[in-house]
Short mmCIF file of C-alpha atoms and ligand atoms in Angstrom, two decimals:
data_model
loop_
_atom_site.label_atom_id
_atom_site.label_comp_id
_atom_site.label_asym_id
_atom_site.label_seq_id
_atom_site.Cartn_x
_atom_site.Cartn_y
_atom_site.Cartn_z
CA UNK A 1 -49.70 79.56 -55.91
CA UNK A 2 -52.01 77.96 -53.46
CA UNK A 3 -52.32 74.23 -53.41
CA UNK A 4 -53.19 71.49 -51.00
CA UNK A 5 -51.85 67.98 -50.35
CA UNK A 6 -52.10 65.05 -48.11
CA UNK A 7 -48.96 64.45 -46.00
CA UNK A 8 -47.26 62.77 -43.13
CA UNK A 9 -45.20 65.00 -40.77
CA UNK A 10 -41.72 63.70 -40.51
CA UNK A 11 -40.24 66.43 -38.27
CA UNK A 12 -41.07 69.72 -36.67
CA UNK A 13 -38.40 72.29 -35.59
CA UNK A 14 -38.79 75.68 -34.20
CA UNK A 15 -36.91 78.56 -35.84
CA UNK A 16 -35.27 81.49 -33.91
CA UNK A 17 -38.06 83.84 -34.82
CA UNK A 18 -40.69 81.60 -33.23
CA UNK A 19 -41.96 79.99 -36.40
CA UNK A 20 -42.02 76.37 -37.07
CA UNK A 21 -40.44 74.39 -39.91
CA UNK A 22 -42.35 71.25 -40.82
CA UNK A 23 -40.84 68.44 -42.89
CA UNK A 24 -43.70 66.72 -44.66
CA UNK A 25 -43.82 63.76 -46.95
CA UNK A 26 -46.47 64.36 -49.59
CA UNK A 27 -47.40 61.97 -52.37
CA UNK A 28 -47.17 64.57 -55.15
CA UNK A 29 -44.42 66.95 -54.01
CA UNK A 30 -42.16 64.41 -52.25
CA UNK A 31 -40.39 65.72 -49.17
CA UNK A 32 -41.34 69.30 -48.41
CA UNK A 33 -39.78 71.73 -45.92
CA UNK A 34 -42.36 74.25 -45.11
CA UNK A 35 -42.49 77.13 -42.75
CA UNK A 36 -45.58 78.02 -40.78
CA UNK A 37 -46.81 80.69 -38.42
CA UNK A 38 -49.39 78.42 -36.88
CA UNK A 39 -48.58 78.17 -33.19
CA UNK A 40 -49.38 75.55 -30.55
CA UNK A 41 -51.42 78.14 -28.68
CA UNK A 42 -53.26 79.78 -31.55
CA UNK A 43 -55.25 77.05 -33.20
CA UNK A 44 -55.20 73.93 -31.08
CA UNK A 45 -56.54 71.43 -33.66
CA UNK A 46 -54.51 72.85 -36.47
CA UNK A 47 -51.35 72.69 -34.40
CA UNK A 48 -51.94 68.97 -33.75
CA UNK A 49 -51.78 68.34 -37.42
CA UNK A 50 -48.24 69.69 -37.42
CA UNK A 51 -46.80 67.17 -35.05
CA UNK A 52 -44.59 64.21 -36.16
CA UNK A 53 -46.46 61.03 -36.98
CA UNK A 54 -49.58 62.92 -38.06
CA UNK A 55 -51.33 62.08 -41.34
CA UNK A 56 -53.11 65.24 -42.49
CA UNK A 57 -54.26 67.52 -45.21
CA UNK A 58 -52.23 70.64 -45.70
CA UNK A 59 -53.01 73.99 -47.35
CA UNK A 60 -49.73 75.23 -48.82
CA UNK A 61 -48.57 78.39 -50.47
CA UNK A 62 -45.85 77.54 -53.01
CA UNK A 63 -43.57 80.31 -54.07
CA UNK A 64 -40.71 79.76 -56.52
CA UNK A 65 -38.46 77.87 -54.18
CA UNK A 66 -40.26 77.45 -50.87
CA UNK A 67 -43.44 76.27 -49.31
CA UNK A 68 -45.45 77.68 -46.36
CA UNK A 69 -48.38 75.99 -44.57
CA UNK A 70 -51.37 78.18 -44.10
CA UNK A 71 -53.80 75.57 -42.88
CA UNK A 72 -53.75 72.00 -41.73
CA UNK A 73 -56.28 69.36 -40.78
CA UNK A 74 -55.56 66.01 -38.99
CA UNK A 75 -56.75 62.93 -40.85
CA UNK A 76 -55.14 60.52 -38.36
CA UNK A 77 -52.90 61.14 -35.52
CA UNK A 78 -50.92 58.06 -34.46
CA UNK A 79 -50.69 59.24 -30.89
CA UNK A 80 -50.63 55.70 -29.49
CA UNK A 81 -47.14 55.17 -30.93
CA UNK A 82 -46.01 57.21 -27.82
CA UNK A 83 -47.40 54.66 -25.47
CA UNK A 84 -44.36 52.43 -25.53
CA UNK A 85 -40.75 53.61 -25.72
CA UNK A 86 -39.61 50.78 -27.98
CA UNK A 87 -42.48 51.25 -30.37
CA UNK A 88 -41.83 55.01 -30.30
CA UNK A 89 -38.14 54.67 -31.18
CA UNK A 90 -38.86 52.20 -33.98
CA UNK A 91 -41.29 54.82 -35.46
CA UNK A 92 -38.81 57.68 -34.98
CA UNK A 93 -36.26 55.66 -36.84
CA UNK A 94 -38.70 54.99 -39.70
CA UNK A 95 -39.39 58.77 -40.02
CA UNK A 96 -35.67 59.57 -39.98
CA UNK A 97 -34.98 56.85 -42.60
CA UNK A 98 -37.81 58.26 -44.77
CA UNK A 99 -36.44 61.72 -44.56
CA UNK A 100 -33.03 60.42 -45.75
CA UNK A 101 -34.27 58.50 -48.76
CA UNK A 102 -36.91 60.98 -50.14
CA UNK A 103 -36.33 64.12 -52.16
CA UNK A 104 -38.12 67.28 -53.07
CA UNK A 105 -40.26 67.40 -56.26
CA UNK A 106 -40.27 63.68 -56.61
CA UNK A 107 -43.43 61.64 -56.79
CA UNK A 108 -43.45 59.73 -53.56
CA UNK A 109 -46.76 57.98 -53.60
CA UNK A 110 -45.17 54.49 -53.03
CA UNK A 111 -43.14 55.50 -50.01
CA UNK A 112 -46.09 57.60 -48.65
CA UNK A 113 -48.37 54.51 -48.75
CA UNK A 114 -45.65 52.32 -47.30
CA UNK A 115 -45.09 54.71 -44.35
CA UNK A 116 -48.81 55.00 -43.71
CA UNK A 117 -49.04 51.15 -43.75
CA UNK A 118 -46.10 51.02 -41.25
CA UNK A 119 -47.57 53.64 -38.90
CA UNK A 120 -50.99 52.05 -38.87
CA UNK A 121 -49.54 48.58 -38.17
CA UNK A 122 -47.08 49.57 -35.50
CA UNK A 123 -49.60 51.71 -33.71
CA UNK A 124 -51.79 48.64 -33.13
CA UNK A 125 -49.01 46.27 -32.32
CA UNK A 126 -48.26 45.25 -28.76
CA UNK A 127 -44.72 43.90 -29.04
CA UNK A 128 -42.02 42.80 -31.47
CA UNK A 129 -41.71 46.06 -33.34
CA UNK A 130 -38.56 45.09 -35.16
CA UNK A 131 -40.50 42.80 -37.52
CA UNK A 132 -42.64 45.56 -39.09
CA UNK A 133 -39.55 47.87 -39.11
CA UNK A 134 -37.53 45.29 -41.06
CA UNK A 135 -40.36 45.05 -43.57
CA UNK A 136 -40.44 48.79 -43.85
CA UNK A 137 -36.66 48.88 -44.56
CA UNK A 138 -36.98 46.03 -47.09
CA UNK A 139 -39.78 47.77 -48.95
CA UNK A 140 -37.78 51.06 -49.00
CA UNK A 141 -35.10 49.10 -50.83
CA UNK A 142 -37.71 47.92 -53.36
CA UNK A 143 -39.14 51.36 -53.88
CA UNK A 144 -35.78 53.00 -54.39
CA UNK A 145 -34.71 50.43 -56.90
CA UNK A 146 -31.95 48.98 -54.69
CA UNK A 147 -33.61 45.71 -53.71
CA UNK A 148 -31.02 42.86 -53.58
CA UNK A 149 -30.95 40.01 -56.13
CA UNK A 150 -32.13 36.92 -54.34
CA UNK A 151 -32.66 34.21 -56.98
CA UNK A 152 -29.18 33.99 -58.56
CA UNK A 153 -25.66 34.43 -57.23
CA UNK A 154 -24.36 37.98 -57.61
CA UNK A 155 -20.86 36.74 -58.41
CA UNK A 156 -21.33 33.86 -60.90
CA UNK A 157 -25.00 34.23 -61.86
CA UNK A 158 -25.99 30.58 -61.08
CA UNK A 159 -29.42 30.11 -59.63
CA UNK A 160 -29.57 29.99 -55.78
CA UNK A 161 -32.33 27.72 -54.45
CA UNK A 162 -34.42 29.02 -51.59
CA UNK A 163 -33.49 26.02 -49.52
CA UNK A 164 -29.76 26.10 -50.36
CA UNK A 165 -27.33 25.85 -47.46
CA UNK A 166 -24.11 27.69 -46.80
CA UNK A 167 -25.07 30.65 -48.87
CA UNK A 168 -24.02 34.23 -48.28
CA UNK A 169 -25.27 37.66 -48.81
CA UNK A 170 -22.95 40.34 -50.22
CA UNK A 171 -23.82 43.92 -49.30
CA UNK A 172 -21.50 45.57 -51.97
CA UNK A 173 -22.60 43.17 -54.78
CA UNK A 174 -26.22 43.46 -53.78
CA UNK A 175 -27.52 40.03 -53.18
CA UNK A 176 -27.03 36.36 -52.50
CA UNK A 177 -23.74 34.47 -52.97
CA UNK A 178 -23.86 30.76 -53.84
CA UNK A 179 -22.04 28.09 -51.81
CA UNK A 180 -19.16 27.64 -54.31
CA UNK A 181 -18.52 31.35 -54.56
CA UNK A 182 -18.64 31.60 -50.71
CA UNK A 183 -15.68 29.26 -50.79
CA UNK A 184 -13.83 31.91 -52.84
CA UNK A 185 -10.84 33.78 -51.44
CA UNK A 186 -12.72 36.45 -49.54
CA UNK A 187 -15.19 34.28 -47.86
CA UNK A 188 -13.26 31.43 -46.30
CA UNK A 189 -13.30 32.69 -42.73
CA UNK A 190 -15.49 31.01 -40.18
CA UNK A 191 -16.86 34.26 -38.87
CA UNK A 192 -20.44 35.04 -39.51
CA UNK A 193 -19.61 38.15 -41.37
CA UNK A 194 -16.53 38.58 -43.47
CA UNK A 195 -16.20 42.19 -44.47
CA UNK A 196 -19.65 43.06 -45.90
CA UNK A 197 -20.36 39.43 -46.81
CA UNK A 198 -22.70 37.68 -44.40
CA UNK A 199 -23.12 33.94 -44.00
CA UNK A 200 -26.85 33.54 -43.88
CA UNK A 201 -29.49 30.98 -43.23
CA UNK A 202 -31.68 30.60 -46.32
CA UNK A 203 -34.68 31.49 -44.23
CA UNK A 204 -33.39 35.09 -44.50
CA UNK A 205 -33.87 34.87 -48.28
CA UNK A 206 -37.37 33.65 -47.81
CA UNK A 207 -38.16 36.42 -45.30
CA UNK A 208 -36.91 39.16 -47.66
CA UNK A 209 -39.06 37.71 -50.46
CA UNK A 210 -42.08 37.55 -48.17
CA UNK A 211 -41.64 41.15 -46.95
CA UNK A 212 -41.29 42.45 -50.51
CA UNK A 213 -44.53 40.82 -51.65
CA UNK A 214 -46.79 41.55 -48.65
CA UNK A 215 -48.08 44.65 -47.06
CA UNK A 216 -46.78 45.54 -43.55
CA UNK A 217 -50.32 45.02 -42.25
CA UNK A 218 -50.11 41.35 -43.33
CA UNK A 219 -47.50 40.91 -40.53
CA UNK A 220 -50.03 41.73 -37.90
CA UNK A 221 -49.74 38.38 -36.17
CA UNK A 222 -46.29 37.44 -37.25
CA UNK A 223 -42.89 38.06 -35.63
CA UNK A 224 -39.41 36.81 -36.55
CA UNK A 225 -37.30 34.83 -34.12
CA UNK A 226 -34.87 37.13 -32.33
CA UNK A 227 -31.81 35.50 -33.85
CA UNK A 228 -33.15 36.10 -37.44
CA UNK A 229 -34.29 39.56 -36.55
CA UNK A 230 -30.85 40.59 -35.34
CA UNK A 231 -29.06 39.20 -38.31
CA UNK A 232 -31.40 40.60 -40.82
CA UNK A 233 -31.27 43.92 -38.93
CA UNK A 234 -27.55 44.14 -39.21
CA UNK A 235 -27.56 43.12 -42.89
CA UNK A 236 -30.16 45.69 -43.86
CA UNK A 237 -28.53 48.44 -41.80
CA UNK A 238 -25.25 47.79 -43.76
CA UNK A 239 -27.18 47.53 -47.04
CA UNK A 240 -28.99 50.84 -46.59
CA UNK A 241 -25.83 52.56 -45.57
CA UNK A 242 -23.91 51.16 -48.61
CA UNK A 243 -26.59 51.57 -51.34
CA UNK A 244 -28.57 54.57 -50.18
CA UNK A 245 -25.86 56.45 -48.27
CA UNK A 246 -28.06 56.63 -45.25
CA UNK A 247 -25.19 56.63 -42.84
CA UNK A 248 -25.79 56.30 -39.14
CA UNK A 249 -29.16 57.44 -38.09
CA UNK A 250 -29.31 58.91 -34.59
CA UNK A 251 -32.48 57.08 -33.69
CA UNK A 252 -31.30 53.68 -34.71
CA UNK A 253 -28.59 53.07 -32.09
CA UNK A 254 -31.06 54.34 -29.59
CA UNK A 255 -33.78 52.00 -30.69
CA UNK A 256 -31.40 49.10 -30.36
CA UNK A 257 -30.21 50.20 -27.04
CA UNK A 258 -33.80 50.29 -25.76
CA UNK A 259 -34.60 47.03 -27.34
CA UNK A 260 -31.51 44.89 -26.54
CA UNK A 261 -30.28 46.71 -23.57
CA UNK A 262 -26.86 47.50 -24.90
CA UNK A 263 -25.24 49.24 -27.84
CA UNK A 264 -24.94 47.10 -30.94
CA UNK A 265 -21.32 46.96 -31.94
CA UNK A 266 -20.64 48.49 -35.32
CA UNK A 267 -18.21 45.84 -36.62
ZN1 ZN B 301 -21.74 31.95 -57.34
#
């Protein structure tokens, strides 16, 4: 069956026989792995549409259990992402994360729109790429139904005010922990992070709420303070890993190494 779809290229790999495998995120078919005989030499403009970060239209042949790409047309190539190594690594991480959390034959319109919003925003941005990346991660949680509970304590159920102090965030329980529950047995330490329970500034709750109710493009002129950024980055990384089984992404450690000049410790 011949069909066509819009898509964003997540990855391209070469196979031993000289063909290419393209991993594509399409709104209607979800994540697709498709082979193609289109080469870099053959049809220049078509080949461009097969590179990572490209948003294009793809002519597909769908057999019972596989896809192949017969034609491709670039709608937008986010080539400026490659101008800055930190920007590039943040975008590579976003593609890798997208690949992990999407599936075949699953309507992916929401994640597709979000990824497009992210790529458009980060391409234009000059610095502070972590802020749109954190918004991307937060909205992935929302779209996959794993968004944390932020208005009431995940242990006792009491409301947690946005300006409350001494609150926590439990990764395993999936949301905020009120002050009195933070005094419970597992959370008495003075460290910032006790197991997978973080002590947080309530600004983090407000940031998560803001991200989940605004487009990434709305962050155009906004950037988080580095301290908040690091804290939220660590929390969300643990959260994604725990709830979506994302594990360690190769690109993430590399992004942080480029950004902060050292490896972030895993503890
Ligand atoms: Zn509580």
